[in-house]
XYZ file of C-alpha atoms in Angstrom:
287
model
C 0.000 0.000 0.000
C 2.920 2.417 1.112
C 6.180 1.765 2.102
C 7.684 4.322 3.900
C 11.543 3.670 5.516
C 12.077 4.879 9.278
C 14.310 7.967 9.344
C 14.850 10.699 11.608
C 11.706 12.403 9.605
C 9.134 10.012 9.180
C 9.234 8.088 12.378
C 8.461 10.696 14.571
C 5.321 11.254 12.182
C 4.281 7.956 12.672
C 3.931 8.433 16.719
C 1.646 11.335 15.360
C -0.532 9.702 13.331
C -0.771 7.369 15.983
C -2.053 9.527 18.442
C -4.116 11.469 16.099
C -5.745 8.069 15.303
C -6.480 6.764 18.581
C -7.562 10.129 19.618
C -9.915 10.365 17.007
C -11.115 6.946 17.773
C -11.609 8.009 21.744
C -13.935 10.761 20.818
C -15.761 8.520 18.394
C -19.320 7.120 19.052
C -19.229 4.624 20.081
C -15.659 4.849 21.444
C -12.465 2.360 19.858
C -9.518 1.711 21.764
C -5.713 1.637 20.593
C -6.872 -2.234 20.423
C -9.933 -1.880 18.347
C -8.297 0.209 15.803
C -5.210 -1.659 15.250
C -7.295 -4.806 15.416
C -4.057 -7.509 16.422
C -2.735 -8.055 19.587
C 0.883 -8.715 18.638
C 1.057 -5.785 16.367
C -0.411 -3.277 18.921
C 2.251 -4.770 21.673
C 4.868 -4.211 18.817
C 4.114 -0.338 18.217
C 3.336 0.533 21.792
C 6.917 -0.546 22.270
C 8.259 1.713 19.804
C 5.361 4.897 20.368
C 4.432 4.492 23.689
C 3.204 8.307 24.179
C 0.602 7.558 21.787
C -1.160 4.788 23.694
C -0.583 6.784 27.422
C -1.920 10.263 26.322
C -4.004 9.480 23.507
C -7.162 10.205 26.127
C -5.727 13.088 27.655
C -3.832 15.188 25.203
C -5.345 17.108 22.066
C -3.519 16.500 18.613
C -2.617 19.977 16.643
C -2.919 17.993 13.299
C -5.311 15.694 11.761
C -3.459 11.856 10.805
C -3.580 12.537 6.871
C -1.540 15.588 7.410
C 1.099 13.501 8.375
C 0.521 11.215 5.813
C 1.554 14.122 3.128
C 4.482 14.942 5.256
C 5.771 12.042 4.573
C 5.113 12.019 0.483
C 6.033 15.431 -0.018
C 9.555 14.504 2.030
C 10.022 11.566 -0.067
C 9.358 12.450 -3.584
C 10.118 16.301 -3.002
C 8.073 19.237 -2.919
C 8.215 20.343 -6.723
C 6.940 17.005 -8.154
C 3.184 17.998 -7.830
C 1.637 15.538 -9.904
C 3.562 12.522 -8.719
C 2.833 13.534 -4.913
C -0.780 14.085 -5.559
C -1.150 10.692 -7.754
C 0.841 8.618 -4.692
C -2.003 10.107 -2.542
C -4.633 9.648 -4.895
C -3.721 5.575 -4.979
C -3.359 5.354 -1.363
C -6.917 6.882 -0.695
C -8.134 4.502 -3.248
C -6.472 1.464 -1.882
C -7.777 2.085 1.797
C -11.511 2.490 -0.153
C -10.992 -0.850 -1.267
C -9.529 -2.316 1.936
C -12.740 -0.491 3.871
C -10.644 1.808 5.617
C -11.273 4.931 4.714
C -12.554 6.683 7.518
C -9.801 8.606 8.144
C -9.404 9.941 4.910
C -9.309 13.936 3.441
C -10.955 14.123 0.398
C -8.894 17.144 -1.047
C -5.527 18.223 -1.659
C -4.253 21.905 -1.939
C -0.990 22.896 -3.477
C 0.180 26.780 -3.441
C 3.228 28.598 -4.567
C 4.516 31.906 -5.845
C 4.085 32.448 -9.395
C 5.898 35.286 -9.445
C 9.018 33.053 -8.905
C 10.517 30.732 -11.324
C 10.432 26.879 -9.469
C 8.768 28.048 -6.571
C 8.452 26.026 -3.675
C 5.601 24.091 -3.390
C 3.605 23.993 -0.436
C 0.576 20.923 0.463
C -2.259 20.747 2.146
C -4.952 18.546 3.121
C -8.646 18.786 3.912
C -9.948 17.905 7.706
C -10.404 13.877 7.548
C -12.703 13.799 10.176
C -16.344 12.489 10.260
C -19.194 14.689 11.928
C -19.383 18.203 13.483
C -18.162 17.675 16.741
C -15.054 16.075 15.849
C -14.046 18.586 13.145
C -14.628 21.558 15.359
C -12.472 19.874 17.897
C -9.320 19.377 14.881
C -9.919 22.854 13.596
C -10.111 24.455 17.122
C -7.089 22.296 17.960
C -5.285 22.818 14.463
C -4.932 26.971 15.483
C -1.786 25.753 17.351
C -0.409 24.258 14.651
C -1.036 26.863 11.761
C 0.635 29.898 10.731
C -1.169 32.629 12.487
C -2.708 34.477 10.340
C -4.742 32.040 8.574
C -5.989 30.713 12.369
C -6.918 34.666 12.709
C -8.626 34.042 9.579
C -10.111 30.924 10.514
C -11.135 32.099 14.226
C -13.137 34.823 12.089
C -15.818 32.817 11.224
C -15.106 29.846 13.673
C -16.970 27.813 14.653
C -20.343 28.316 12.871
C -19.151 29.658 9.320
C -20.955 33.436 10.622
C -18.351 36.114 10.665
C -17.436 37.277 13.951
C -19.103 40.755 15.369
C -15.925 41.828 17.350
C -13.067 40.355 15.623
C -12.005 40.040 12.099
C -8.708 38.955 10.867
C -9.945 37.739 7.422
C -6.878 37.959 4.907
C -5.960 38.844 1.744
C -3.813 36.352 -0.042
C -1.902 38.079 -3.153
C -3.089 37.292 -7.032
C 0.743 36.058 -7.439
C -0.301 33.131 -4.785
C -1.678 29.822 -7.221
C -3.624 28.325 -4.652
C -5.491 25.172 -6.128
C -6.849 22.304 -4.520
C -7.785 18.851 -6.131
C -10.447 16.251 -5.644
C -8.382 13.123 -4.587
C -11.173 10.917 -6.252
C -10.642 11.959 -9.736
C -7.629 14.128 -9.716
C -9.939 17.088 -10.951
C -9.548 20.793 -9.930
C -11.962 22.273 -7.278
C -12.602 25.912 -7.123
C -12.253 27.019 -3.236
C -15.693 27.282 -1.693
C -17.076 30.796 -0.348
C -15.711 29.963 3.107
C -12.264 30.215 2.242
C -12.786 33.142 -0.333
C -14.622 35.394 2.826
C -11.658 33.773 4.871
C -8.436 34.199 2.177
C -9.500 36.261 -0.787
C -9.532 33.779 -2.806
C -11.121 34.543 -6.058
C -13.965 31.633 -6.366
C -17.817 31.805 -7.977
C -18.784 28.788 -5.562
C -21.775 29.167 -3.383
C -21.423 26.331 -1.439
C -19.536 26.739 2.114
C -17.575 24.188 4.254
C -16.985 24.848 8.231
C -14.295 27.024 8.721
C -10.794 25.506 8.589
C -11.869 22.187 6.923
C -10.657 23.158 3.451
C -6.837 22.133 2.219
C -6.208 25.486 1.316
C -6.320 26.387 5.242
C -3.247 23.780 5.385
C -1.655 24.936 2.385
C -1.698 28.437 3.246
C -0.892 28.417 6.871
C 2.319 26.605 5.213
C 3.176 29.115 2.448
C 3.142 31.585 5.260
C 5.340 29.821 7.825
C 8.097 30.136 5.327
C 7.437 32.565 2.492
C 7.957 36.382 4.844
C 7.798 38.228 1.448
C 4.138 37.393 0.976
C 3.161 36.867 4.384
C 4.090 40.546 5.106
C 1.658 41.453 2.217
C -1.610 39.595 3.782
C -1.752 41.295 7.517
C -5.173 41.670 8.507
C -6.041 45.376 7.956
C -9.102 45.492 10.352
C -9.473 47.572 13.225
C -11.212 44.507 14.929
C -8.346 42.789 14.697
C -5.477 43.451 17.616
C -7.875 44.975 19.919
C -10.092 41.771 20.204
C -8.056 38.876 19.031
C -7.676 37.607 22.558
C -10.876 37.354 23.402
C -11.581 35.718 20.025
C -8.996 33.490 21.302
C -10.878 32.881 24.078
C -14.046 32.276 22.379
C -12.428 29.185 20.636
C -11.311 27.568 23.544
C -14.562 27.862 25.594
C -15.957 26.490 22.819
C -13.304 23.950 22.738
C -13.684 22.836 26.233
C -17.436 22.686 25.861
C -17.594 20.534 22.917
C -14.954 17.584 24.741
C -17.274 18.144 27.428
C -20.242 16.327 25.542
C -18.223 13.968 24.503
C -17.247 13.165 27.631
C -13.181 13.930 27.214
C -11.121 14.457 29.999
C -8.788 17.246 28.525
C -5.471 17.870 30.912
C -5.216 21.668 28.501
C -1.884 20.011 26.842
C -1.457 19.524 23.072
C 0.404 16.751 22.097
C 4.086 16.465 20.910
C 5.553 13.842 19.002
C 8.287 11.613 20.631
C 11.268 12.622 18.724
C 13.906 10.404 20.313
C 13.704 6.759 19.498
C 16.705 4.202 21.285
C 18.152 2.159 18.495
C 17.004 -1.107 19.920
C 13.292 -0.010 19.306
C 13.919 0.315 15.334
């Protein structure tokens, strides 16, 4: 299905997809255990040897990405970022091999892929769509995800967060530049998707869609918040121009998290306030 070789890079991904799995499973209805999910005793013994964070804080710790995130990590890092189509098409069979294997559940449905066009071989940067099933556990991953992306596109995000209605006291919507090719692709057919009205009222992204998704569930939010991390010329050009922005971005902060709390409340998720971090140091008898 994939073959991926433990490095340095991709094993410390794999203790996060772990944890964003069995996480994800916890606040499931009904609930799975590490157990349920990996489905074989032996094999379960085997990783918990190797990623033992995962299994001990998997019910107490949030994750700050969803598990297919991960997953593109680890294509982009082996195939490199400028070969587009070959990174989207190794996605593309993997989603279609899990369909076929019935295990799809955890699956985005769209990839994003943004660069400067103003630049000749531009670095490419991915992003995937929440892979999360239901309201309350995509709120959760976008709420949690604001930790994760750059901050501007979570100011964005937290605009219209967590009911897709544009905030009365804050706005830190953004203006990404017409240099910026930001396009996302269906993962079932390889076609091109326009970026729904959400993420033009979010981005200013030029789109004639109608339809909206929840806030933060598009691949554009990922692909973005990664352009921005590293590209300072362009992020410099999108700061929120708003005067509801600095004066009330705190308690727009706020806002998330009591909404955050409240919603692993019904579920019945004992949160300890901690976001998880990946075990980055592995002994050499473990490998």
């Amino acid at each position: 299905m994939m073959e991926l070789k433990h490095s340095d890079y991709t094993t410390p991904l794999v203790d996060e997809i772990l944890h964003s799995i069995f996480f994800l499973g916890k606040i499931n209805t009904p609930s799975y255990t590490p157990n349920d999910i990996v489905n074989d005793d032996e094999m379960c013994t085997a990783l918990e040897d190797v990623f033992p964070q995962p299994f001990q804080l998997y019910s107490s710790q949030l994750p700050k990405r969803n598990p297919f995130s991960c997953v593109l990590d680890m294509i982009v890092h082996e195939e490199g970022q400028q070969n587009e189509d070959i990174i989207i098409k190794r996605l593309q069979d993997l989603v279609c091999q899990l369909r076929e294997d019935n295990a799809d559940k955890l699956v985005s449905s769209t990839i994003c892929v943004s660069h400067n066009t103003n630049i000749q071989n531009s670095v490419r940067y991915y992003g995937v769509s929440m892979c999360t099933s239901g309201r309350n556990p995509g709120q959760i991953m976008v709420a949690a995800s604001f930790k994760s992306w750059d901050k501007y596109v979570a100011d964005a995000v937290m605009t219209y967060y967590p009911k897709g209605v544009k905030n009365s006291y804050f706005d830190g919507t953004i203006k990404i530049p017409e240099s910026i090719r930001c396009q996302a692709f269906c993962l079932s057919t390889g076609k091109p998707k326009s970026p729904c009205r959400s993420c033009g009222e979010m981005f200013g992204l030029t789109t004639s869609e109608v339809r909206k998704w929840a806030p933060g569930n598009c691949a554009e939010t990922e692909s973005l918040s990664n352009l921005l991390k590293q590209e300072e010329d362009v992020k410099g050009q999108v700061q929120p121009t708003s005067e509801k922005y600095t004066e009330n971005r705190e308690r727009a902060e706020e806002g998330v998290m009591r909404h955050l709390r409240h919603v692993l409340r019904m579920l019945g998720f004992r949160w300890d306030n901690n976001f998880y971090t990946p075990q980055t140091f592995f002994t050499e008898e473990k490998y």
